[in-house]
PDB file of C-alpha atoms and ligand atoms in Angstrom:
ATOM      1  CA  MET A   1     -19.453 -13.000 151.311  1.00  0.00           C
ATOM      2  CA  LYS A   2     -21.958 -15.766 150.687  1.00  0.00           C
ATOM      3  CA  ILE A   3     -23.260 -14.910 147.244  1.00  0.00           C
ATOM      4  CA  ALA A   4     -23.340 -16.908 144.139  1.00  0.00           C
ATOM      5  CA  VAL A   5     -24.289 -15.511 140.809  1.00  0.00           C
ATOM      6  CA  GLU A   6     -25.309 -17.299 137.822  1.00  0.00           C
ATOM      7  CA  ASN A   7     -26.229 -15.493 134.533  1.00  0.00           C
ATOM      8  CA  ILE A   8     -29.429 -16.366 132.754  1.00  0.00           C
ATOM      9  CA  LYS A   9     -28.843 -14.926 129.288  1.00  0.00           C
ATOM     10  CA  PRO A  10     -26.091 -13.131 127.823  1.00  0.00           C
ATOM     11  CA  THR A  11     -27.928  -9.772 127.773  1.00  0.00           C
ATOM     12  CA  ILE A  12     -30.290 -10.108 130.532  1.00  0.00           C
ATOM     13  CA  GLY A  13     -30.726 -11.572 134.034  1.00  0.00           C
ATOM     14  CA  SER A  14     -28.760 -13.192 136.874  1.00  0.00           C
ATOM     15  CA  ILE A  15     -29.791 -15.789 139.429  1.00  0.00           C
ATOM     16  CA  VAL A  16     -28.515 -14.520 142.915  1.00  0.00           C
ATOM     17  CA  ARG A  17     -28.082 -17.135 145.606  1.00  0.00           C
ATOM     18  CA  VAL A  18     -27.372 -15.478 149.060  1.00  0.00           C
ATOM     19  CA  ASP A  19     -28.194 -16.506 152.625  1.00  0.00           C
ATOM     20  CA  ARG A  20     -31.576 -14.432 153.759  1.00  0.00           C
ATOM     21  CA  SER A  21     -29.510 -13.591 156.636  1.00  0.00           C
ATOM     22  CA  ALA A  22     -26.879 -11.941 154.840  1.00  0.00           C
ATOM     23  CA  LEU A  23     -29.297 -10.004 152.362  1.00  0.00           C
ATOM     24  CA  LEU A  24     -29.444  -6.929 154.542  1.00  0.00           C
ATOM     25  CA  THR A  25     -25.664  -6.351 155.055  1.00  0.00           C
ATOM     26  CA  ASP A  26     -24.150  -3.420 153.415  1.00  0.00           C
ATOM     27  CA  GLU A  27     -21.598  -5.618 151.343  1.00  0.00           C
ATOM     28  CA  VAL A  28     -24.365  -7.885 149.798  1.00  0.00           C
ATOM     29  CA  ALA A  29     -26.681  -4.787 149.091  1.00  0.00           C
ATOM     30  CA  GLN A  30     -23.819  -2.791 147.394  1.00  0.00           C
ATOM     31  CA  ARG A  31     -23.027  -6.211 145.302  1.00  0.00           C
ATOM     32  CA  CYS A  32     -26.572  -6.328 144.443  1.00  0.00           C
ATOM     33  CA  LEU A  33     -26.697  -2.751 143.100  1.00  0.00           C
ATOM     34  CA  GLU A  34     -23.659  -3.167 140.932  1.00  0.00           C
ATOM     35  CA  LEU A  35     -25.202  -6.631 139.471  1.00  0.00           C
ATOM     36  CA  LEU A  36     -28.575  -4.886 139.042  1.00  0.00           C
ATOM     37  CA  ASP A  37     -26.779  -2.126 136.862  1.00  0.00           C
ATOM     38  CA  ASP A  38     -24.940  -4.854 134.913  1.00  0.00           C
ATOM     39  CA  ARG A  39     -27.693  -7.494 134.483  1.00  0.00           C
ATOM     40  CA  GLY A  40     -30.904  -5.765 134.785  1.00  0.00           C
ATOM     41  CA  VAL A  41     -32.860  -8.553 136.533  1.00  0.00           C
ATOM     42  CA  LEU A  42     -31.990 -10.416 139.631  1.00  0.00           C
ATOM     43  CA  VAL A  43     -33.680 -13.534 140.724  1.00  0.00           C
ATOM     44  CA  PHE A  44     -33.452 -14.711 144.369  1.00  0.00           C
ATOM     45  CA  PRO A  45     -35.197 -17.931 144.163  1.00  0.00           C
ATOM     46  CA  ARG A  46     -37.320 -18.929 147.023  1.00  0.00           C
ATOM     47  CA  ILE A  47     -35.792 -16.543 149.526  1.00  0.00           C
ATOM     48  CA  GLY A  48     -39.044 -16.177 151.215  1.00  0.00           C
ATOM     49  CA  LEU A  49     -38.738 -12.514 152.618  1.00  0.00           C
ATOM     50  CA  SER A  50     -41.447 -11.096 155.000  1.00  0.00           C
ATOM     51  CA  ASP A  51     -42.825  -7.702 154.090  1.00  0.00           C
ATOM     52  CA  LYS A  52     -40.696  -6.220 156.604  1.00  0.00           C
ATOM     53  CA  GLU A  53     -37.550  -7.822 155.093  1.00  0.00           C
ATOM     54  CA  GLN A  54     -38.541  -6.743 151.685  1.00  0.00           C
ATOM     55  CA  LEU A  55     -38.891  -3.227 152.829  1.00  0.00           C
ATOM     56  CA  ALA A  56     -35.649  -3.472 154.539  1.00  0.00           C
ATOM     57  CA  PHE A  57     -33.958  -4.722 151.515  1.00  0.00           C
ATOM     58  CA  THR A  58     -35.734  -2.237 149.465  1.00  0.00           C
ATOM     59  CA  ASP A  59     -34.410   0.592 151.679  1.00  0.00           C
ATOM     60  CA  LYS A  60     -30.835  -0.721 151.286  1.00  0.00           C
ATOM     61  CA  LEU A  61     -31.037  -0.209 147.384  1.00  0.00           C
ATOM     62  CA  GLY A  62     -32.036   3.242 147.735  1.00  0.00           C
ATOM     63  CA  ALA A  63     -34.770   5.453 149.027  1.00  0.00           C
ATOM     64  CA  ARG A  64     -38.302   3.844 148.915  1.00  0.00           C
ATOM     65  CA  VAL A  65     -41.014   5.243 146.810  1.00  0.00           C
ATOM     66  CA  ASN A  66     -44.805   4.320 147.002  1.00  0.00           C
ATOM     67  CA  PHE A  67     -46.538   5.672 143.858  1.00  0.00           C
ATOM     68  CA  THR A  68     -49.374   3.216 144.015  1.00  0.00           C
ATOM     69  CA  ASN A  69     -50.556   3.929 147.518  1.00  0.00           C
ATOM     70  CA  ARG A  70     -53.876   5.286 145.963  1.00  0.00           C
ATOM     71  CA  VAL A  71     -54.416   2.331 143.709  1.00  0.00           C
ATOM     72  CA  PRO A  72     -56.641  -0.463 145.127  1.00  0.00           C
ATOM     73  CA  GLY A  73     -53.937  -2.950 146.658  1.00  0.00           C
ATOM     74  CA  GLY A  74     -51.683  -0.165 147.640  1.00  0.00           C
ATOM     75  CA  ASP A  75     -50.976  -0.383 151.443  1.00  0.00           C
ATOM     76  CA  SER A  76     -53.498  -3.182 151.714  1.00  0.00           C
ATOM     77  CA  ALA A  77     -51.070  -5.866 153.469  1.00  0.00           C
ATOM     78  CA  THR A  78     -48.361  -3.429 154.986  1.00  0.00           C
ATOM     79  CA  GLN A  79     -47.724   0.313 154.479  1.00  0.00           C
ATOM     80  CA  GLY A  80     -45.203   0.674 151.568  1.00  0.00           C
ATOM     81  CA  VAL A  81     -46.162  -2.532 149.988  1.00  0.00           C
ATOM     82  CA  TYR A  82     -48.338  -2.701 146.985  1.00  0.00           C
ATOM     83  CA  THR A  83     -50.362  -5.966 146.608  1.00  0.00           C
ATOM     84  CA  ILE A  84     -50.935  -7.005 143.202  1.00  0.00           C
ATOM     85  CA  THR A  85     -53.969  -9.129 142.762  1.00  0.00           C
ATOM     86  CA  LEU A  86     -57.007  -9.576 140.661  1.00  0.00           C
ATOM     87  CA  ASP A  87     -58.812 -10.982 143.640  1.00  0.00           C
ATOM     88  CA  PRO A  88     -62.043  -8.596 143.694  1.00  0.00           C
ATOM     89  CA  LYS A  89     -61.940  -8.401 147.356  1.00  0.00           C
ATOM     90  CA  ILE A  90     -58.979  -6.517 147.531  1.00  0.00           C
ATOM     91  CA  ASN A  91     -58.672  -5.069 143.825  1.00  0.00           C
ATOM     92  CA  THR A  92     -61.695  -3.155 142.953  1.00  0.00           C
ATOM     93  CA  GLU A  93     -60.123  -1.595 139.805  1.00  0.00           C
ATOM     94  CA  PRO A  94     -58.813  -4.779 137.922  1.00  0.00           C
ATOM     95  CA  GLU A  95     -57.960  -2.607 134.675  1.00  0.00           C
ATOM     96  CA  TYR A  96     -54.692  -1.512 136.369  1.00  0.00           C
ATOM     97  CA  VAL A  97     -53.432  -4.837 136.880  1.00  0.00           C
ATOM     98  CA  LEU A  98     -54.801  -6.253 133.490  1.00  0.00           C
ATOM     99  CA  GLY A  99     -52.968  -3.385 131.823  1.00  0.00           C
ATOM    100  CA  THR A 100     -49.685  -5.166 133.193  1.00  0.00           C
ATOM    101  CA  TYR A 101     -50.394  -7.905 130.609  1.00  0.00           C
ATOM    102  CA  PHE A 102     -48.705  -5.392 128.040  1.00  0.00           C
ATOM    103  CA  TRP A 103     -45.076  -4.227 128.184  1.00  0.00           C
ATOM    104  CA  HIS A 104     -44.421  -1.281 130.570  1.00  0.00           C
ATOM    105  CA  MET A 105     -42.070   0.441 132.994  1.00  0.00           C
ATOM    106  CA  ASP A 106     -43.446   1.303 136.550  1.00  0.00           C
ATOM    107  CA  GLY A 107     -44.101   4.899 137.488  1.00  0.00           C
ATOM    108  CA  MET A 108     -43.869   6.358 134.165  1.00  0.00           C
ATOM    109  CA  THR A 109     -46.888   8.333 134.383  1.00  0.00           C
ATOM    110  CA  SER A 110     -46.104   9.973 137.758  1.00  0.00           C
ATOM    111  CA  PRO A 111     -44.470  13.270 138.075  1.00  0.00           C
ATOM    112  CA  ILE A 112     -41.623  11.823 140.002  1.00  0.00           C
ATOM    113  CA  PRO A 113     -38.117  10.726 138.508  1.00  0.00           C
ATOM    114  CA  PRO A 114     -38.393   7.415 136.973  1.00  0.00           C
ATOM    115  CA  PRO A 115     -38.349   4.670 139.745  1.00  0.00           C
ATOM    116  CA  LYS A 116     -34.723   3.202 139.787  1.00  0.00           C
ATOM    117  CA  ALA A 117     -35.812  -0.375 140.726  1.00  0.00           C
ATOM    118  CA  SER A 118     -38.889  -2.534 141.272  1.00  0.00           C
ATOM    119  CA  VAL A 119     -38.905  -5.257 143.952  1.00  0.00           C
ATOM    120  CA  LEU A 120     -41.523  -8.269 143.536  1.00  0.00           C
ATOM    121  CA  SER A 121     -41.949 -11.191 145.700  1.00  0.00           C
ATOM    122  CA  ALA A 122     -44.380 -14.031 144.915  1.00  0.00           C
ATOM    123  CA  ARG A 123     -46.709 -14.690 147.802  1.00  0.00           C
ATOM    124  CA  LYS A 124     -49.218 -17.176 145.964  1.00  0.00           C
ATOM    125  CA  VAL A 125     -48.543 -18.316 142.443  1.00  0.00           C
ATOM    126  CA  ALA A 126     -51.169 -19.052 139.687  1.00  0.00           C
ATOM    127  CA  ALA A 127     -51.549 -22.727 138.538  1.00  0.00           C
ATOM    128  CA  LYS A 128     -51.535 -21.464 134.990  1.00  0.00           C
ATOM    129  CA  GLY A 129     -50.025 -18.390 133.636  1.00  0.00           C
ATOM    130  CA  GLY A 130     -48.738 -15.342 135.880  1.00  0.00           C
ATOM    131  CA  GLN A 131     -44.916 -15.479 134.535  1.00  0.00           C
ATOM    132  CA  THR A 132     -43.415 -12.156 134.368  1.00  0.00           C
ATOM    133  CA  GLU A 133     -41.374 -11.456 131.207  1.00  0.00           C
ATOM    134  CA  PHE A 134     -38.544  -8.624 131.174  1.00  0.00           C
ATOM    135  CA  ALA A 135     -36.877  -7.134 128.200  1.00  0.00           C
ATOM    136  CA  SER A 136     -33.699  -5.244 128.281  1.00  0.00           C
ATOM    137  CA  THR A 137     -33.981  -1.800 126.800  1.00  0.00           C
ATOM    138  CA  PHE A 138     -30.142  -1.410 127.547  1.00  0.00           C
ATOM    139  CA  ALA A 139     -29.321  -4.280 125.311  1.00  0.00           C
ATOM    140  CA  ALA A 140     -32.173  -3.208 122.796  1.00  0.00           C
ATOM    141  CA  TYR A 141     -30.786   0.284 122.490  1.00  0.00           C
ATOM    142  CA  GLN A 142     -27.157  -0.844 122.068  1.00  0.00           C
ATOM    143  CA  ALA A 143     -27.942  -3.210 119.297  1.00  0.00           C
ATOM    144  CA  LEU A 144     -29.895  -0.583 117.312  1.00  0.00           C
ATOM    145  CA  PRO A 145     -28.330   0.626 114.153  1.00  0.00           C
ATOM    146  CA  GLU A 146     -26.368   3.914 114.488  1.00  0.00           C
ATOM    147  CA  GLU A 147     -28.887   5.589 112.269  1.00  0.00           C
ATOM    148  CA  ASP A 148     -31.719   4.741 114.298  1.00  0.00           C
ATOM    149  CA  LYS A 149     -29.876   5.865 117.638  1.00  0.00           C
ATOM    150  CA  ALA A 150     -29.237   9.202 115.989  1.00  0.00           C
ATOM    151  CA  ASP A 151     -33.045   9.684 114.988  1.00  0.00           C
ATOM    152  CA  ILE A 152     -34.201   9.093 118.145  1.00  0.00           C
ATOM    153  CA  ALA A 153     -31.445  10.849 120.367  1.00  0.00           C
ATOM    154  CA  LYS A 154     -33.352  13.954 121.170  1.00  0.00           C
ATOM    155  CA  LEU A 155     -37.135  12.728 121.103  1.00  0.00           C
ATOM    156  CA  ARG A 156     -39.320  13.073 124.193  1.00  0.00           C
ATOM    157  CA  VAL A 157     -42.448  10.986 124.762  1.00  0.00           C
ATOM    158  CA  MET A 158     -45.663  11.564 126.691  1.00  0.00           C
ATOM    159  CA  HIS A 159     -46.602   8.824 128.957  1.00  0.00           C
ATOM    160  CA  THR A 160     -50.240   8.444 130.001  1.00  0.00           C
ATOM    161  CA  VAL A 161     -52.604   6.200 131.950  1.00  0.00           C
ATOM    162  CA  VAL A 162     -55.152   6.213 129.269  1.00  0.00           C
ATOM    163  CA  ALA A 163     -52.411   4.801 126.995  1.00  0.00           C
ATOM    164  CA  ALA A 164     -51.404   2.177 129.669  1.00  0.00           C
ATOM    165  CA  VAL A 165     -54.552   0.695 129.927  1.00  0.00           C
ATOM    166  CA  ARG A 166     -55.748   1.216 126.338  1.00  0.00           C
ATOM    167  CA  GLU A 167     -56.157  -2.456 125.587  1.00  0.00           C
ATOM    168  CA  VAL A 168     -58.237  -3.231 128.728  1.00  0.00           C
ATOM    169  CA  ALA A 169     -60.309  -0.125 129.569  1.00  0.00           C
ATOM    170  CA  THR A 170     -61.953   3.083 127.798  1.00  0.00           C
ATOM    171  CA  PRO A 171     -60.824   6.472 129.129  1.00  0.00           C
ATOM    172  CA  GLU A 172     -64.406   7.193 130.321  1.00  0.00           C
ATOM    173  CA  SER A 173     -64.251   4.120 132.624  1.00  0.00           C
ATOM    174  CA  LEU A 174     -61.276   5.300 134.518  1.00  0.00           C
ATOM    175  CA  ASP A 175     -61.156   7.367 137.902  1.00  0.00           C
ATOM    176  CA  PRO A 176     -60.899  11.000 136.481  1.00  0.00           C
ATOM    177  CA  GLN A 177     -57.821  11.621 138.520  1.00  0.00           C
ATOM    178  CA  ARG A 178     -55.902   8.698 137.190  1.00  0.00           C
ATOM    179  CA  ARG A 179     -57.358   9.226 133.538  1.00  0.00           C
ATOM    180  CA  ALA A 180     -55.677  12.681 133.696  1.00  0.00           C
ATOM    181  CA  MET A 181     -52.294  11.042 134.843  1.00  0.00           C
ATOM    182  CA  LYS A 182     -49.549  11.850 132.283  1.00  0.00           C
ATOM    183  CA  HIS A 183     -45.766  12.626 132.270  1.00  0.00           C
ATOM    184  CA  GLU A 184     -43.213  13.505 129.656  1.00  0.00           C
ATOM    185  CA  ARG A 185     -39.957  11.706 129.601  1.00  0.00           C
ATOM    186  CA  PRO A 186     -36.822  11.482 127.340  1.00  0.00           C
ATOM    187  CA  LEU A 187     -37.106   8.374 124.895  1.00  0.00           C
ATOM    188  CA  VAL A 188     -33.454   7.682 125.557  1.00  0.00           C
ATOM    189  CA  TRP A 189     -32.519   7.593 129.148  1.00  0.00           C
ATOM    190  CA  THR A 190     -28.814   8.276 129.896  1.00  0.00           C
ATOM    191  CA  ARG A 191     -27.393   7.455 133.044  1.00  0.00           C
ATOM    192  CA  LYS A 192     -24.668   9.444 134.889  1.00  0.00           C
ATOM    193  CA  SER A 193     -22.309   6.637 133.609  1.00  0.00           C
ATOM    194  CA  GLY A 194     -23.147   7.473 129.930  1.00  0.00           C
ATOM    195  CA  ARG A 195     -24.965   4.140 129.481  1.00  0.00           C
ATOM    196  CA  LYS A 196     -28.208   4.484 127.631  1.00  0.00           C
ATOM    197  CA  SER A 197     -31.556   2.704 127.456  1.00  0.00           C
ATOM    198  CA  MET A 198     -34.978   3.454 126.494  1.00  0.00           C
ATOM    199  CA  LEU A 199     -38.201   4.650 128.291  1.00  0.00           C
ATOM    200  CA  ILE A 200     -40.999   2.915 126.092  1.00  0.00           C
ATOM    201  CA  GLY A 201     -43.837   0.535 126.541  1.00  0.00           C
ATOM    202  CA  TYR A 202     -47.588   0.722 126.649  1.00  0.00           C
ATOM    203  CA  THR A 203     -47.481   4.108 128.807  1.00  0.00           C
ATOM    204  CA  ALA A 204     -45.755   5.602 125.873  1.00  0.00           C
ATOM    205  CA  ASP A 205     -48.574   7.505 124.130  1.00  0.00           C
ATOM    206  CA  GLU A 206     -47.252  10.271 121.864  1.00  0.00           C
ATOM    207  CA  VAL A 207     -43.843  11.196 120.566  1.00  0.00           C
ATOM    208  CA  VAL A 208     -43.684  15.103 121.217  1.00  0.00           C
ATOM    209  CA  GLY A 209     -43.580  17.040 117.840  1.00  0.00           C
ATOM    210  CA  MET A 210     -44.423  14.001 115.716  1.00  0.00           C
ATOM    211  CA  SER A 211     -47.650  13.208 114.084  1.00  0.00           C
ATOM    212  CA  HIS A 212     -49.737  10.715 116.090  1.00  0.00           C
ATOM    213  CA  ALA A 213     -49.301   8.039 113.336  1.00  0.00           C
ATOM    214  CA  GLU A 214     -45.549   8.507 113.016  1.00  0.00           C
ATOM    215  CA  GLY A 215     -44.946   8.611 116.660  1.00  0.00           C
ATOM    216  CA  ARG A 216     -47.048   5.688 117.605  1.00  0.00           C
ATOM    217  CA  ALA A 217     -45.413   3.492 114.585  1.00  0.00           C
ATOM    218  CA  LEU A 218     -41.853   4.341 115.938  1.00  0.00           C
ATOM    219  CA  LEU A 219     -42.892   3.518 119.455  1.00  0.00           C
ATOM    220  CA  ALA A 220     -44.438   0.302 118.193  1.00  0.00           C
ATOM    221  CA  ARG A 221     -41.149  -0.520 116.156  1.00  0.00           C
ATOM    222  CA  LEU A 222     -38.956   0.128 119.130  1.00  0.00           C
ATOM    223  CA  LEU A 223     -41.138  -2.145 121.327  1.00  0.00           C
ATOM    224  CA  GLU A 224     -41.054  -4.885 118.895  1.00  0.00           C
ATOM    225  CA  TRP A 225     -37.436  -4.582 118.474  1.00  0.00           C
ATOM    226  CA  THR A 226     -36.870  -4.770 122.324  1.00  0.00           C
ATOM    227  CA  ALA A 227     -39.201  -7.598 122.739  1.00  0.00           C
ATOM    228  CA  GLN A 228     -36.792  -9.852 120.590  1.00  0.00           C
ATOM    229  CA  GLN A 229     -35.887 -13.237 122.254  1.00  0.00           C
ATOM    230  CA  GLU A 230     -32.237 -12.317 122.697  1.00  0.00           C
ATOM    231  CA  PHE A 231     -33.208  -9.216 124.967  1.00  0.00           C
ATOM    232  CA  THR A 232     -35.881 -11.166 127.149  1.00  0.00           C
ATOM    233  CA  TYR A 233     -36.227 -13.212 129.973  1.00  0.00           C
ATOM    234  CA  ARG A 234     -39.516 -15.136 131.328  1.00  0.00           C
ATOM    235  CA  HIS A 235     -39.531 -15.641 134.887  1.00  0.00           C
ATOM    236  CA  GLN A 236     -41.481 -18.720 136.190  1.00  0.00           C
ATOM    237  CA  TRP A 237     -42.429 -17.861 139.667  1.00  0.00           C
ATOM    238  CA  SER A 238     -42.218 -20.201 142.809  1.00  0.00           C
ATOM    239  CA  GLU A 239     -43.665 -18.919 146.069  1.00  0.00           C
ATOM    240  CA  GLY A 240     -40.983 -17.054 147.994  1.00  0.00           C
ATOM    241  CA  ASP A 241     -39.073 -15.940 144.814  1.00  0.00           C
ATOM    242  CA  LEU A 242     -37.887 -12.358 144.759  1.00  0.00           C
ATOM    243  CA  VAL A 243     -37.080 -10.478 141.681  1.00  0.00           C
ATOM    244  CA  VAL A 244     -35.629  -7.156 141.501  1.00  0.00           C
ATOM    245  CA  TRP A 245     -35.270  -5.142 138.163  1.00  0.00           C
ATOM    246  CA  ASP A 246     -33.714  -2.057 136.799  1.00  0.00           C
ATOM    247  CA  ASN A 247     -37.133  -0.197 135.924  1.00  0.00           C
ATOM    248  CA  CYS A 248     -35.524   2.165 133.459  1.00  0.00           C
ATOM    249  CA  GLY A 249     -33.538  -0.562 131.816  1.00  0.00           C
ATOM    250  CA  ALA A 250     -36.041  -3.291 131.523  1.00  0.00           C
ATOM    251  CA  LEU A 251     -39.694  -3.443 130.318  1.00  0.00           C
ATOM    252  CA  HIS A 252     -41.732  -6.097 131.976  1.00  0.00           C
ATOM    253  CA  ARG A 253     -45.192  -7.796 131.532  1.00  0.00           C
ATOM    254  CA  VAL A 254     -47.192 -10.621 133.050  1.00  0.00           C
ATOM    255  CA  ILE A 255     -48.495 -13.579 131.229  1.00  0.00           C
ATOM    256  CA  PRO A 256     -52.211 -13.492 131.708  1.00  0.00           C
ATOM    257  CA  TYR A 257     -53.774 -15.511 134.690  1.00  0.00           C
ATOM    258  CA  ALA A 258     -57.298 -16.289 135.799  1.00  0.00           C
ATOM    259  CA  THR A 259     -58.993 -13.917 138.360  1.00  0.00           C
ATOM    260  CA  ASP A 260     -59.713 -16.451 140.734  1.00  0.00           C
ATOM    261  CA  SER A 261     -56.048 -17.946 140.583  1.00  0.00           C
ATOM    262  CA  GLY A 262     -55.425 -16.441 143.884  1.00  0.00           C
ATOM    263  CA  ARG A 263     -52.129 -15.030 142.287  1.00  0.00           C
ATOM    264  CA  THR A 264     -50.671 -12.428 144.854  1.00  0.00           C
ATOM    265  CA  MET A 265     -47.633 -10.477 144.580  1.00  0.00           C
ATOM    266  CA  HIS A 266     -46.042  -7.977 146.756  1.00  0.00           C
ATOM    267  CA  ARG A 267     -44.160  -5.117 145.345  1.00  0.00           C
ATOM    268  CA  THR A 268     -41.969  -2.188 146.695  1.00  0.00           C
ATOM    269  CA  SER A 269     -40.203   0.343 144.618  1.00  0.00           C
ATOM    270  CA  VAL A 270     -36.854   2.174 144.852  1.00  0.00           C
ATOM    271  CA  ALA A 271     -37.048   5.855 143.979  1.00  0.00           C
ATOM    272  CA  GLY A 272     -34.887   7.294 140.937  1.00  0.00           C
ATOM    273  CA  VAL A 273     -32.043   9.265 141.787  1.00  0.00           C
ATOM    274  CA  GLU A 274     -31.179  10.495 138.147  1.00  0.00           C
ATOM    275  CA  ALA A 275     -33.198  13.306 136.866  1.00  0.00           C
ATOM    276  CA  ALA A 276     -34.327  12.780 133.230  1.00  0.00           C
ATOM    277  CA  THR A 277     -32.165  14.610 130.651  1.00  0.00           C
TER     278      THR A 277
HETATM  279 FE1  LIG B   1     -45.364  -3.227 136.711  1.00  0.00          FE
END
């Protein structure tokens, strides 16, 4: 198998070098799934996939899910592909992209199992900014003191769109349908394998059964803990790069970039297969 893997940091990330022609083989796809589980973030430098190839690779990793097809940019290039841009010609509701300047996981506010993985390719990069940062909630959870693990073991969190965009938009300015979007998730996410991570980030609005202040303080503390250098990786994009990450095991955010930068990314998503516990 023509695949070479180089780890980025001990807790997160691998660079995967593979021939574009071999990417869609069962053998490589299976290896990528194992690596994704183990490393959280996989970088395929300048692999240069077309939308069709990106969709085909996404399909090799699991069932495809398109929960952003009603957001501006959803299906705008190719059906099933979400175009992420601040270009006002494509994106008439920039707050959903501006909200991604803050740590989050994709699909948390939709009434679906949390998406397993996100697949993102760089079509045009910004001259300044636009890097994507990732933070492993697997590694961060594992490193928590046992007392904290016990305290959060049974907690549940309400994720809302209002919370996701709270730094960039008022609730009143949102489309009423999206303003109402919310979904409850366990704080600690347990895989069938027993491995645990945390479902946190800016979509996390309230801890169920806790006062607003206590819940928000806990969520902020867990987010700060997870964003430590040792659990994070910042990807500097080149055109044609493809990055796949474990959406329930890694937070992500983008470093701000200019509206007229032309930055254009194409995202596809792999559906979650494990129901919340
Ligand atoms: Fe995202």
